[in-house]
JSON list of C-alpha atoms in Angstrom, two decimals:
[
{"chain": "U", "resi": 135, "resn": "GLN", "atom": "CA", "xyz": [14.93, -2.82, -23.90]},
{"chain": "U", "resi": 136, "resn": "VAL", "atom": "CA", "xyz": [14.83, -1.19, -20.05]},
{"chain": "U", "resi": 137, "resn": "GLN", "atom": "CA", "xyz": [18.25, -1.16, -18.20]},
{"chain": "U", "resi": 138, "resn": "LEU", "atom": "CA", "xyz": [18.99, 0.02, -15.05]},
{"chain": "U", "resi": 139, "resn": "VAL", "atom": "CA", "xyz": [22.38, -0.31, -13.89]},
{"chain": "U", "resi": 140, "resn": "GLU", "atom": "CA", "xyz": [23.40, 0.35, -10.44]},
{"chain": "U", "resi": 141, "resn": "SER", "atom": "CA", "xyz": [26.94, 1.44, -9.22]},
{"chain": "U", "resi": 142, "resn": "GLY", "atom": "CA", "xyz": [28.67, 2.86, -6.45]},
{"chain": "U", "resi": 143, "resn": "GLY", "atom": "CA", "xyz": [28.03, 0.20, -3.68]},
{"chain": "U", "resi": 144, "resn": "GLY", "atom": "CA", "xyz": [31.18, -0.93, -1.88]},
{"chain": "U", "resi": 145, "resn": "VAL", "atom": "CA", "xyz": [32.19, -1.34, 2.10]},
{"chain": "U", "resi": 146, "resn": "VAL", "atom": "CA", "xyz": [32.07, 1.89, 4.11]},
{"chain": "U", "resi": 147, "resn": "GLN", "atom": "CA", "xyz": [32.41, 2.61, 8.02]},
{"chain": "U", "resi": 148, "resn": "PRO", "atom": "CA", "xyz": [29.49, 3.36, 10.17]},
{"chain": "U", "resi": 149, "resn": "GLY", "atom": "CA", "xyz": [29.28, 7.47, 9.96]},
{"chain": "U", "resi": 150, "resn": "GLY", "atom": "CA", "xyz": [30.64, 7.46, 6.33]},
{"chain": "U", "resi": 151, "resn": "SER", "atom": "CA", "xyz": [29.09, 8.24, 3.17]},
{"chain": "U", "resi": 152, "resn": "LEU", "atom": "CA", "xyz": [28.51, 6.89, -0.30]},
{"chain": "U", "resi": 153, "resn": "ARG", "atom": "CA", "xyz": [26.66, 7.88, -3.44]},
{"chain": "U", "resi": 154, "resn": "LEU", "atom": "CA", "xyz": [25.07, 5.25, -5.48]},
{"chain": "U", "resi": 155, "resn": "SER", "atom": "CA", "xyz": [24.28, 6.17, -8.94]},
{"chain": "U", "resi": 156, "resn": "CYS", "atom": "CA", "xyz": [21.67, 4.43, -11.41]},
{"chain": "U", "resi": 157, "resn": "ALA", "atom": "CA", "xyz": [22.36, 4.52, -15.31]},
{"chain": "U", "resi": 158, "resn": "ALA", "atom": "CA", "xyz": [19.32, 4.30, -17.05]},
{"chain": "U", "resi": 159, "resn": "SER", "atom": "CA", "xyz": [18.58, 3.13, -21.09]},
{"chain": "U", "resi": 160, "resn": "GLY", "atom": "CA", "xyz": [15.78, 1.98, -23.35]},
{"chain": "U", "resi": 161, "resn": "PHE", "atom": "CA", "xyz": [13.16, 4.50, -22.10]},
{"chain": "U", "resi": 162, "resn": "THR", "atom": "CA", "xyz": [12.68, 8.28, -22.02]},
{"chain": "U", "resi": 163, "resn": "PHE", "atom": "CA", "xyz": [14.05, 8.54, -18.35]},
{"chain": "U", "resi": 164, "resn": "SER", "atom": "CA", "xyz": [12.54, 12.21, -18.01]},
{"chain": "U", "resi": 165, "resn": "ASN", "atom": "CA", "xyz": [9.30, 10.56, -18.55]},
{"chain": "U", "resi": 166, "resn": "TYR", "atom": "CA", "xyz": [9.14, 8.22, -15.40]},
{"chain": "U", "resi": 167, "resn": "ALA", "atom": "CA", "xyz": [9.13, 8.65, -11.89]},
{"chain": "U", "resi": 168, "resn": "MET", "atom": "CA", "xyz": [12.00, 6.52, -10.02]},
{"chain": "U", "resi": 169, "resn": "HIS", "atom": "CA", "xyz": [12.37, 4.77, -6.97]},
{"chain": "U", "resi": 170, "resn": "TRP", "atom": "CA", "xyz": [15.26, 3.20, -4.75]},
{"chain": "U", "resi": 171, "resn": "VAL", "atom": "CA", "xyz": [14.49, -0.16, -2.97]},
{"chain": "U", "resi": 172, "resn": "ARG", "atom": "CA", "xyz": [16.55, -2.20, -0.54]},
{"chain": "U", "resi": 173, "resn": "GLN", "atom": "CA", "xyz": [17.01, -5.42, 0.81]},
{"chain": "U", "resi": 174, "resn": "ALA", "atom": "CA", "xyz": [19.13, -6.44, 3.74]},
{"chain": "U", "resi": 175, "resn": "PRO", "atom": "CA", "xyz": [20.81, -9.96, 3.25]},
{"chain": "U", "resi": 176, "resn": "GLY", "atom": "CA", "xyz": [18.52, -12.66, 3.41]},
{"chain": "U", "resi": 177, "resn": "GLU", "atom": "CA", "xyz": [15.48, -10.37, 4.29]},
{"chain": "U", "resi": 178, "resn": "GLY", "atom": "CA", "xyz": [12.65, -9.02, 2.38]},
{"chain": "U", "resi": 179, "resn": "LEU", "atom": "CA", "xyz": [12.14, -5.53, 0.34]},
{"chain": "U", "resi": 180, "resn": "GLU", "atom": "CA", "xyz": [12.39, -1.88, 2.07]},
{"chain": "U", "resi": 181, "resn": "TRP", "atom": "CA", "xyz": [11.35, 0.96, -0.12]},
{"chain": "U", "resi": 182, "resn": "VAL", "atom": "CA", "xyz": [13.79, 3.60, 0.30]},
{"chain": "U", "resi": 183, "resn": "ALA", "atom": "CA", "xyz": [13.20, 6.96, -1.82]},
{"chain": "U", "resi": 184, "resn": "PHE", "atom": "CA", "xyz": [10.89, 8.10, -4.67]},
{"chain": "U", "resi": 185, "resn": "ILE", "atom": "CA", "xyz": [11.41, 11.36, -6.96]},
{"chain": "U", "resi": 186, "resn": "GLN", "atom": "CA", "xyz": [9.25, 12.37, -9.15]},
{"chain": "U", "resi": 187, "resn": "LYS", "atom": "CA", "xyz": [9.95, 12.74, -13.26]},
{"chain": "U", "resi": 188, "resn": "ASP", "atom": "CA", "xyz": [11.08, 16.36, -13.08]},
{"chain": "U", "resi": 189, "resn": "GLY", "atom": "CA", "xyz": [12.50, 16.02, -9.65]},
{"chain": "U", "resi": 190, "resn": "SER", "atom": "CA", "xyz": [9.71, 18.15, -7.98]},
{"chain": "U", "resi": 191, "resn": "THR", "atom": "CA", "xyz": [8.70, 15.89, -5.47]},
{"chain": "U", "resi": 192, "resn": "LYS", "atom": "CA", "xyz": [10.47, 13.39, -3.44]},
{"chain": "U", "resi": 193, "resn": "TYR", "atom": "CA", "xyz": [9.47, 10.94, -0.61]},
{"chain": "U", "resi": 194, "resn": "TYR", "atom": "CA", "xyz": [11.56, 9.06, 1.90]},
{"chain": "U", "resi": 195, "resn": "ALA", "atom": "CA", "xyz": [11.39, 6.24, 4.41]},
{"chain": "U", "resi": 196, "resn": "ASP", "atom": "CA", "xyz": [11.59, 7.04, 8.07]},
{"chain": "U", "resi": 197, "resn": "SER", "atom": "CA", "xyz": [14.84, 5.12, 7.98]},
{"chain": "U", "resi": 198, "resn": "ALA", "atom": "CA", "xyz": [16.41, 7.28, 5.24]},
{"chain": "U", "resi": 199, "resn": "LYS", "atom": "CA", "xyz": [14.98, 10.90, 6.32]},
{"chain": "U", "resi": 200, "resn": "GLY", "atom": "CA", "xyz": [17.17, 13.06, 7.36]},
{"chain": "U", "resi": 201, "resn": "ARG", "atom": "CA", "xyz": [20.53, 11.00, 6.09]},
{"chain": "U", "resi": 202, "resn": "PHE", "atom": "CA", "xyz": [19.75, 10.07, 2.23]},
{"chain": "U", "resi": 203, "resn": "THR", "atom": "CA", "xyz": [19.06, 12.46, -0.55]},
{"chain": "U", "resi": 204, "resn": "ILE", "atom": "CA", "xyz": [17.53, 11.26, -4.10]},
{"chain": "U", "resi": 205, "resn": "SER", "atom": "CA", "xyz": [18.10, 13.00, -7.00]},
{"chain": "U", "resi": 206, "resn": "ARG", "atom": "CA", "xyz": [18.19, 12.52, -10.71]},
{"chain": "U", "resi": 207, "resn": "ASP", "atom": "CA", "xyz": [20.07, 14.35, -13.89]},
{"chain": "U", "resi": 208, "resn": "ASN", "atom": "CA", "xyz": [17.32, 13.91, -16.79]},
{"chain": "U", "resi": 209, "resn": "SER", "atom": "CA", "xyz": [20.17, 14.84, -19.10]},
{"chain": "U", "resi": 210, "resn": "LYS", "atom": "CA", "xyz": [22.38, 12.12, -18.13]},
{"chain": "U", "resi": 211, "resn": "ASN", "atom": "CA", "xyz": [19.61, 9.56, -17.79]},
{"chain": "U", "resi": 212, "resn": "SER", "atom": "CA", "xyz": [20.90, 9.02, -14.17]},
{"chain": "U", "resi": 213, "resn": "LEU", "atom": "CA", "xyz": [19.49, 8.84, -10.70]},
{"chain": "U", "resi": 214, "resn": "TYR", "atom": "CA", "xyz": [21.16, 9.07, -7.64]},
{"chain": "U", "resi": 215, "resn": "LEU", "atom": "CA", "xyz": [21.13, 8.37, -3.86]},
{"chain": "U", "resi": 216, "resn": "GLN", "atom": "CA", "xyz": [23.38, 10.26, -1.63]},
{"chain": "U", "resi": 217, "resn": "MET", "atom": "CA", "xyz": [23.82, 8.38, 1.58]},
{"chain": "U", "resi": 218, "resn": "ASN", "atom": "CA", "xyz": [25.12, 10.13, 4.70]},
{"chain": "U", "resi": 219, "resn": "SER", "atom": "CA", "xyz": [25.54, 8.72, 8.41]},
{"chain": "U", "resi": 220, "resn": "LEU", "atom": "CA", "xyz": [25.55, 5.41, 7.35]},
{"chain": "U", "resi": 221, "resn": "ARG", "atom": "CA", "xyz": [24.33, 2.66, 10.02]},
{"chain": "U", "resi": 222, "resn": "VAL", "atom": "CA", "xyz": [25.20, -1.00, 10.13]},
{"chain": "U", "resi": 223, "resn": "GLU", "atom": "CA", "xyz": [21.58, -1.52, 9.45]},
{"chain": "U", "resi": 224, "resn": "ASP", "atom": "CA", "xyz": [21.81, 0.33, 6.27]},
{"chain": "U", "resi": 225, "resn": "THR", "atom": "CA", "xyz": [23.69, -2.87, 4.75]},
{"chain": "U", "resi": 226, "resn": "ALA", "atom": "CA", "xyz": [21.86, -4.21, 1.97]},
{"chain": "U", "resi": 227, "resn": "LEU", "atom": "CA", "xyz": [21.47, -4.48, -1.78]},
{"chain": "U", "resi": 228, "resn": "TYR", "atom": "CA", "xyz": [20.08, -1.27, -3.22]},
{"chain": "U", "resi": 229, "resn": "TYR", "atom": "CA", "xyz": [18.01, -1.37, -6.45]},
{"chain": "U", "resi": 230, "resn": "CYS", "atom": "CA", "xyz": [17.07, 1.31, -8.73]},
{"chain": "U", "resi": 231, "resn": "ALA", "atom": "CA", "xyz": [13.29, 0.88, -10.00]},
{"chain": "U", "resi": 232, "resn": "LYS", "atom": "CA", "xyz": [11.63, 2.63, -12.66]},
{"chain": "U", "resi": 233, "resn": "ALA", "atom": "CA", "xyz": [8.02, 3.37, -11.89]},
{"chain": "U", "resi": 234, "resn": "ARG", "atom": "CA", "xyz": [4.80, 2.53, -14.25]},
{"chain": "U", "resi": 235, "resn": "ILE", "atom": "CA", "xyz": [4.34, 6.11, -16.40]},
{"chain": "U", "resi": 236, "resn": "ASP", "atom": "CA", "xyz": [0.74, 6.08, -15.22]},
{"chain": "U", "resi": 237, "resn": "LEU", "atom": "CA", "xyz": [1.39, 4.88, -11.68]},
{"chain": "U", "resi": 238, "resn": "GLY", "atom": "CA", "xyz": [4.43, 6.39, -10.21]},
{"chain": "U", "resi": 239, "resn": "ALA", "atom": "CA", "xyz": [4.00, 4.42, -6.66]},
{"chain": "U", "resi": 240, "resn": "VAL", "atom": "CA", "xyz": [4.54, 0.92, -8.48]},
{"chain": "U", "resi": 241, "resn": "ALA", "atom": "CA", "xyz": [8.07, -0.15, -9.72]},
{"chain": "U", "resi": 242, "resn": "ALA", "atom": "CA", "xyz": [7.68, -1.58, -12.88]},
{"chain": "U", "resi": 243, "resn": "ASN", "atom": "CA", "xyz": [11.32, -2.42, -13.82]},
{"chain": "U", "resi": 244, "resn": "TRP", "atom": "CA", "xyz": [14.47, -3.16, -11.59]},
{"chain": "U", "resi": 245, "resn": "GLY", "atom": "CA", "xyz": [18.28, -3.05, -11.89]},
{"chain": "U", "resi": 246, "resn": "GLN", "atom": "CA", "xyz": [20.32, -5.82, -10.43]},
{"chain": "U", "resi": 247, "resn": "GLY", "atom": "CA", "xyz": [21.26, -3.59, -7.52]},
{"chain": "U", "resi": 248, "resn": "THR", "atom": "CA", "xyz": [24.50, -2.56, -6.12]},
{"chain": "U", "resi": 249, "resn": "LEU", "atom": "CA", "xyz": [25.44, -3.82, -2.42]},
{"chain": "U", "resi": 250, "resn": "VAL", "atom": "CA", "xyz": [26.41, -1.43, 0.27]},
{"chain": "U", "resi": 251, "resn": "THR", "atom": "CA", "xyz": [28.02, -3.08, 3.23]},
{"chain": "U", "resi": 252, "resn": "VAL", "atom": "CA", "xyz": [28.47, -0.91, 6.32]},
{"chain": "U", "resi": 253, "resn": "SER", "atom": "CA", "xyz": [30.76, -2.24, 8.71]},
{"chain": "U", "resi": 254, "resn": "SER", "atom": "CA", "xyz": [33.85, -1.49, 10.83]},
{"chain": "C", "resi": 90, "resn": "ASP", "atom": "CA", "xyz": [2.72, 3.71, 8.41]},
{"chain": "C", "resi": 91, "resn": "ILE", "atom": "CA", "xyz": [0.73, 0.96, 7.04]},
{"chain": "C", "resi": 92, "resn": "VAL", "atom": "CA", "xyz": [1.78, -2.66, 8.00]},
{"chain": "C", "resi": 93, "resn": "MET", "atom": "CA", "xyz": [1.51, -5.21, 5.29]},
{"chain": "C", "resi": 94, "resn": "THR", "atom": "CA", "xyz": [1.48, -8.97, 6.85]},
{"chain": "C", "resi": 95, "resn": "GLN", "atom": "CA", "xyz": [1.66, -12.18, 4.60]},
{"chain": "C", "resi": 96, "resn": "SER", "atom": "CA", "xyz": [0.50, -15.54, 5.39]},
{"chain": "C", "resi": 97, "resn": "PRO", "atom": "CA", "xyz": [2.11, -18.09, 5.21]},
{"chain": "C", "resi": 98, "resn": "ASP", "atom": "CA", "xyz": [5.47, -17.12, 5.19]},
{"chain": "C", "resi": 99, "resn": "SER", "atom": "CA", "xyz": [6.32, -20.13, 2.93]},
{"chain": "C", "resi": 100, "resn": "LEU", "atom": "CA", "xyz": [4.62, -22.92, 1.34]},
{"chain": "C", "resi": 101, "resn": "ALA", "atom": "CA", "xyz": [5.25, -26.11, -0.69]},
{"chain": "C", "resi": 102, "resn": "VAL", "atom": "CA", "xyz": [2.83, -26.88, -3.55]},
{"chain": "C", "resi": 103, "resn": "SER", "atom": "CA", "xyz": [2.85, -29.56, -6.00]},
{"chain": "C", "resi": 104, "resn": "LEU", "atom": "CA", "xyz": [3.42, -28.88, -9.57]},
{"chain": "C", "resi": 105, "resn": "GLY", "atom": "CA", "xyz": [0.22, -28.01, -11.41]},
{"chain": "C", "resi": 106, "resn": "GLU", "atom": "CA", "xyz": [-1.73, -27.50, -8.04]},
{"chain": "C", "resi": 107, "resn": "ARG", "atom": "CA", "xyz": [-3.10, -24.23, -6.71]},
{"chain": "C", "resi": 108, "resn": "ALA", "atom": "CA", "xyz": [-0.78, -21.88, -4.49]},
{"chain": "C", "resi": 109, "resn": "THR", "atom": "CA", "xyz": [-2.13, -19.25, -2.46]},
{"chain": "C", "resi": 110, "resn": "ILE", "atom": "CA", "xyz": [-1.03, -16.21, -0.45]},
{"chain": "C", "resi": 111, "resn": "ASN", "atom": "CA", "xyz": [-2.54, -13.89, 1.56]},
{"chain": "C", "resi": 112, "resn": "CYS", "atom": "CA", "xyz": [-1.80, -10.29, 2.63]},
{"chain": "C", "resi": 113, "resn": "LYS", "atom": "CA", "xyz": [-3.28, -8.21, 4.86]},
{"chain": "C", "resi": 114, "resn": "SER", "atom": "CA", "xyz": [-2.77, -4.35, 5.48]},
{"chain": "C", "resi": 115, "resn": "SER", "atom": "CA", "xyz": [-3.26, -2.76, 8.76]},
{"chain": "C", "resi": 116, "resn": "GLN", "atom": "CA", "xyz": [-5.84, -0.42, 7.45]},
{"chain": "C", "resi": 117, "resn": "SER", "atom": "CA", "xyz": [-7.83, 0.03, 4.31]},
{"chain": "C", "resi": 118, "resn": "VAL", "atom": "CA", "xyz": [-6.24, 0.74, 0.97]},
{"chain": "C", "resi": 119, "resn": "LEU", "atom": "CA", "xyz": [-9.26, 1.28, -0.70]},
{"chain": "C", "resi": 120, "resn": "TYR", "atom": "CA", "xyz": [-9.61, 4.68, -2.15]},
{"chain": "C", "resi": 121, "resn": "SER", "atom": "CA", "xyz": [-13.29, 5.50, -1.90]},
{"chain": "C", "resi": 122, "resn": "SER", "atom": "CA", "xyz": [-13.32, 8.04, -4.64]},
{"chain": "C", "resi": 123, "resn": "ASN", "atom": "CA", "xyz": [-12.11, 6.08, -7.34]},
{"chain": "C", "resi": 124, "resn": "ASN", "atom": "CA", "xyz": [-12.98, 2.63, -5.60]},
{"chain": "C", "resi": 125, "resn": "LYS", "atom": "CA", "xyz": [-9.41, 1.16, -6.34]},
{"chain": "C", "resi": 126, "resn": "ASN", "atom": "CA", "xyz": [-7.40, -0.94, -4.00]},
{"chain": "C", "resi": 127, "resn": "TYR", "atom": "CA", "xyz": [-3.61, 0.29, -4.01]},
{"chain": "C", "resi": 128, "resn": "LEU", "atom": "CA", "xyz": [-1.99, -2.80, -3.75]},
{"chain": "C", "resi": 129, "resn": "ALA", "atom": "CA", "xyz": [0.49, -4.54, -6.03]},
{"chain": "C", "resi": 130, "resn": "TRP", "atom": "CA", "xyz": [2.14, -7.98, -6.09]},
{"chain": "C", "resi": 131, "resn": "TYR", "atom": "CA", "xyz": [5.90, -8.82, -6.85]},
{"chain": "C", "resi": 132, "resn": "GLN", "atom": "CA", "xyz": [7.74, -12.01, -7.54]},
{"chain": "C", "resi": 133, "resn": "GLN", "atom": "CA", "xyz": [11.40, -12.46, -6.61]},
{"chain": "C", "resi": 134, "resn": "ARG", "atom": "CA", "xyz": [12.92, -15.32, -8.18]},
{"chain": "C", "resi": 135, "resn": "PRO", "atom": "CA", "xyz": [15.96, -16.68, -6.32]},
{"chain": "C", "resi": 136, "resn": "GLY", "atom": "CA", "xyz": [19.03, -14.23, -7.29]},
{"chain": "C", "resi": 137, "resn": "GLN", "atom": "CA", "xyz": [17.07, -11.82, -9.12]},
{"chain": "C", "resi": 138, "resn": "PRO", "atom": "CA", "xyz": [15.63, -8.47, -8.76]},
{"chain": "C", "resi": 139, "resn": "PRO", "atom": "CA", "xyz": [11.63, -8.21, -8.11]},
{"chain": "C", "resi": 140, "resn": "LYS", "atom": "CA", "xyz": [9.46, -8.18, -10.80]},
{"chain": "C", "resi": 141, "resn": "LEU", "atom": "CA", "xyz": [6.10, -6.67, -10.96]},
{"chain": "C", "resi": 142, "resn": "LEU", "atom": "CA", "xyz": [3.29, -9.02, -11.52]},
{"chain": "C", "resi": 143, "resn": "ILE", "atom": "CA", "xyz": [0.02, -7.16, -10.37]},
{"chain": "C", "resi": 144, "resn": "TYR", "atom": "CA", "xyz": [-1.18, -3.86, -9.41]},
{"chain": "C", "resi": 145, "resn": "TRP", "atom": "CA", "xyz": [-4.71, -2.17, -8.72]},
{"chain": "C", "resi": 146, "resn": "ALA", "atom": "CA", "xyz": [-4.64, -5.62, -6.41]},
{"chain": "C", "resi": 147, "resn": "SER", "atom": "CA", "xyz": [-6.25, -7.62, -9.67]},
{"chain": "C", "resi": 148, "resn": "THR", "atom": "CA", "xyz": [-4.47, -5.74, -12.74]},
{"chain": "C", "resi": 149, "resn": "ARG", "atom": "CA", "xyz": [-1.54, -8.22, -14.38]},
{"chain": "C", "resi": 150, "resn": "GLU", "atom": "CA", "xyz": [1.10, -6.07, -15.74]},
{"chain": "C", "resi": 151, "resn": "SER", "atom": "CA", "xyz": [2.08, -6.99, -19.27]},
{"chain": "C", "resi": 152, "resn": "GLY", "atom": "CA", "xyz": [3.59, -10.36, -20.18]},
{"chain": "C", "resi": 153, "resn": "VAL", "atom": "CA", "xyz": [2.57, -11.92, -16.77]},
{"chain": "C", "resi": 154, "resn": "PRO", "atom": "CA", "xyz": [0.99, -15.42, -17.53]},
{"chain": "C", "resi": 155, "resn": "ASP", "atom": "CA", "xyz": [-2.67, -15.77, -16.69]},
{"chain": "C", "resi": 156, "resn": "ARG", "atom": "CA", "xyz": [-2.02, -18.56, -14.26]},
{"chain": "C", "resi": 157, "resn": "PHE", "atom": "CA", "xyz": [-1.60, -15.41, -11.68]},
{"chain": "C", "resi": 158, "resn": "SER", "atom": "CA", "xyz": [-4.34, -13.19, -10.46]},
{"chain": "C", "resi": 159, "resn": "GLY", "atom": "CA", "xyz": [-5.19, -11.12, -7.50]},
{"chain": "C", "resi": 160, "resn": "SER", "atom": "CA", "xyz": [-8.25, -10.40, -5.61]},
{"chain": "C", "resi": 161, "resn": "GLY", "atom": "CA", "xyz": [-9.47, -8.92, -2.65]},
{"chain": "C", "resi": 162, "resn": "SER", "atom": "CA", "xyz": [-10.42, -5.59, -0.97]},
{"chain": "C", "resi": 163, "resn": "GLY", "atom": "CA", "xyz": [-10.01, -2.92, 1.75]},
{"chain": "C", "resi": 164, "resn": "THR", "atom": "CA", "xyz": [-7.70, -4.88, 3.85]},
{"chain": "C", "resi": 165, "resn": "ASP", "atom": "CA", "xyz": [-7.47, -8.59, 2.77]},
{"chain": "C", "resi": 166, "resn": "PHE", "atom": "CA", "xyz": [-5.86, -9.62, -0.53]},
{"chain": "C", "resi": 167, "resn": "THR", "atom": "CA", "xyz": [-5.02, -12.81, -2.46]},
{"chain": "C", "resi": 168, "resn": "LEU", "atom": "CA", "xyz": [-2.45, -13.55, -4.90]},
{"chain": "C", "resi": 169, "resn": "THR", "atom": "CA", "xyz": [-3.34, -17.26, -6.61]},
{"chain": "C", "resi": 170, "resn": "ILE", "atom": "CA", "xyz": [-0.93, -19.28, -8.77]},
{"chain": "C", "resi": 171, "resn": "SER", "atom": "CA", "xyz": [-3.43, -21.37, -10.54]},
{"chain": "C", "resi": 172, "resn": "SER", "atom": "CA", "xyz": [-1.29, -24.37, -11.47]},
{"chain": "C", "resi": 173, "resn": "LEU", "atom": "CA", "xyz": [2.03, -23.91, -10.26]},
{"chain": "C", "resi": 174, "resn": "GLN", "atom": "CA", "xyz": [5.14, -24.43, -12.83]},
{"chain": "C", "resi": 175, "resn": "ALA", "atom": "CA", "xyz": [8.91, -24.86, -11.85]},
{"chain": "C", "resi": 176, "resn": "GLU", "atom": "CA", "xyz": [9.61, -21.14, -12.92]},
{"chain": "C", "resi": 177, "resn": "ASP", "atom": "CA", "xyz": [7.41, -19.98, -10.27]},
{"chain": "C", "resi": 178, "resn": "VAL", "atom": "CA", "xyz": [9.57, -20.86, -7.21]},
{"chain": "C", "resi": 179, "resn": "ALA", "atom": "CA", "xyz": [9.98, -17.64, -5.66]},
{"chain": "C", "resi": 180, "resn": "VAL", "atom": "CA", "xyz": [9.26, -15.17, -2.96]},
{"chain": "C", "resi": 181, "resn": "TYR", "atom": "CA", "xyz": [6.31, -13.21, -3.51]},
{"chain": "C", "resi": 182, "resn": "TYR", "atom": "CA", "xyz": [5.82, -9.53, -1.94]},
{"chain": "C", "resi": 183, "resn": "CYS", "atom": "CA", "xyz": [2.72, -7.66, -1.55]},
{"chain": "C", "resi": 184, "resn": "GLN", "atom": "CA", "xyz": [3.01, -3.58, -1.33]},
{"chain": "C", "resi": 185, "resn": "GLN", "atom": "CA", "xyz": [0.66, -0.92, -0.46]},
{"chain": "C", "resi": 186, "resn": "TYR", "atom": "CA", "xyz": [0.77, 2.51, -2.31]},
{"chain": "C", "resi": 187, "resn": "TYR", "atom": "CA", "xyz": [-2.25, 3.94, -0.59]},
{"chain": "C", "resi": 188, "resn": "ASP", "atom": "CA", "xyz": [0.23, 6.02, 1.70]},
{"chain": "C", "resi": 189, "resn": "THR", "atom": "CA", "xyz": [1.19, 8.48, -1.10]},
{"chain": "C", "resi": 190, "resn": "SER", "atom": "CA", "xyz": [4.52, 9.16, 0.82]},
{"chain": "C", "resi": 191, "resn": "THR", "atom": "CA", "xyz": [5.42, 6.08, 2.55]},
{"chain": "C", "resi": 192, "resn": "TRP", "atom": "CA", "xyz": [5.02, 2.31, 0.45]},
{"chain": "C", "resi": 193, "resn": "THR", "atom": "CA", "xyz": [5.45, -0.61, 2.43]},
{"chain": "C", "resi": 194, "resn": "PHE", "atom": "CA", "xyz": [5.98, -4.22, 1.43]},
{"chain": "C", "resi": 195, "resn": "GLY", "atom": "CA", "xyz": [4.84, -7.47, 3.19]},
{"chain": "C", "resi": 196, "resn": "GLN", "atom": "CA", "xyz": [7.67, -9.56, 4.66]},
{"chain": "C", "resi": 197, "resn": "GLY", "atom": "CA", "xyz": [7.35, -12.24, 1.78]},
{"chain": "C", "resi": 198, "resn": "THR", "atom": "CA", "xyz": [5.91, -15.38, 0.79]},
{"chain": "C", "resi": 199, "resn": "LYS", "atom": "CA", "xyz": [8.38, -18.39, -0.41]},
{"chain": "C", "resi": 200, "resn": "VAL", "atom": "CA", "xyz": [6.76, -20.78, -2.60]},
{"chain": "C", "resi": 201, "resn": "GLU", "atom": "CA", "xyz": [8.55, -24.12, -3.14]},
{"chain": "C", "resi": 202, "resn": "VAL", "atom": "CA", "xyz": [7.53, -27.13, -4.98]},
{"chain": "C", "resi": 203, "resn": "LYS", "atom": "CA", "xyz": [6.52, -30.12, -2.98]}
]
């Protein structure tokens, strides 16, 4: 079955950097677009970034543009999110999500998330 | 960006009764060339990641019980749970994917048992 396991979260000071990873299994990773979605404590969902199955197309939320970079390594079945210039408001649970094969915009499977805390 | 607004923010429904959640988009998410509404619904149970319920406004994801249904077009959409079960206690989110480079969620609607 589909498994998505996020890692790399932690506590970082404002202005710092983190690299999140998502290990995928149970499906042919290279056939699917992927997303990062975050959820601040007690808040709703916020889409962060999207990457096409071959990495050719990437989209970012305005809040992530210029600071975050989404990437993938299909040979390692892994998705990444490099986060730089982190702000207090980036504190959230970050989910990795697999898109539907026929509808890249919709997140069909989600991991359990990795928590990022930005605090001085 | 397209803003998604859900109502109500929360509702309490007796087991076996109908629950109705509304979602309104700031602009139409109906794509005229294919007559499809670019709208999805997700369920997030307490302590769990979200789960896709419905896409294209009314197409149920595989494995989703048929008590869940989606309707609406253009800017106004509804998620209906026809007979609330205990396991349906969750927060429900709508999401638009009409804007191909910026996808946005509603603020969520919390469903509880009365």
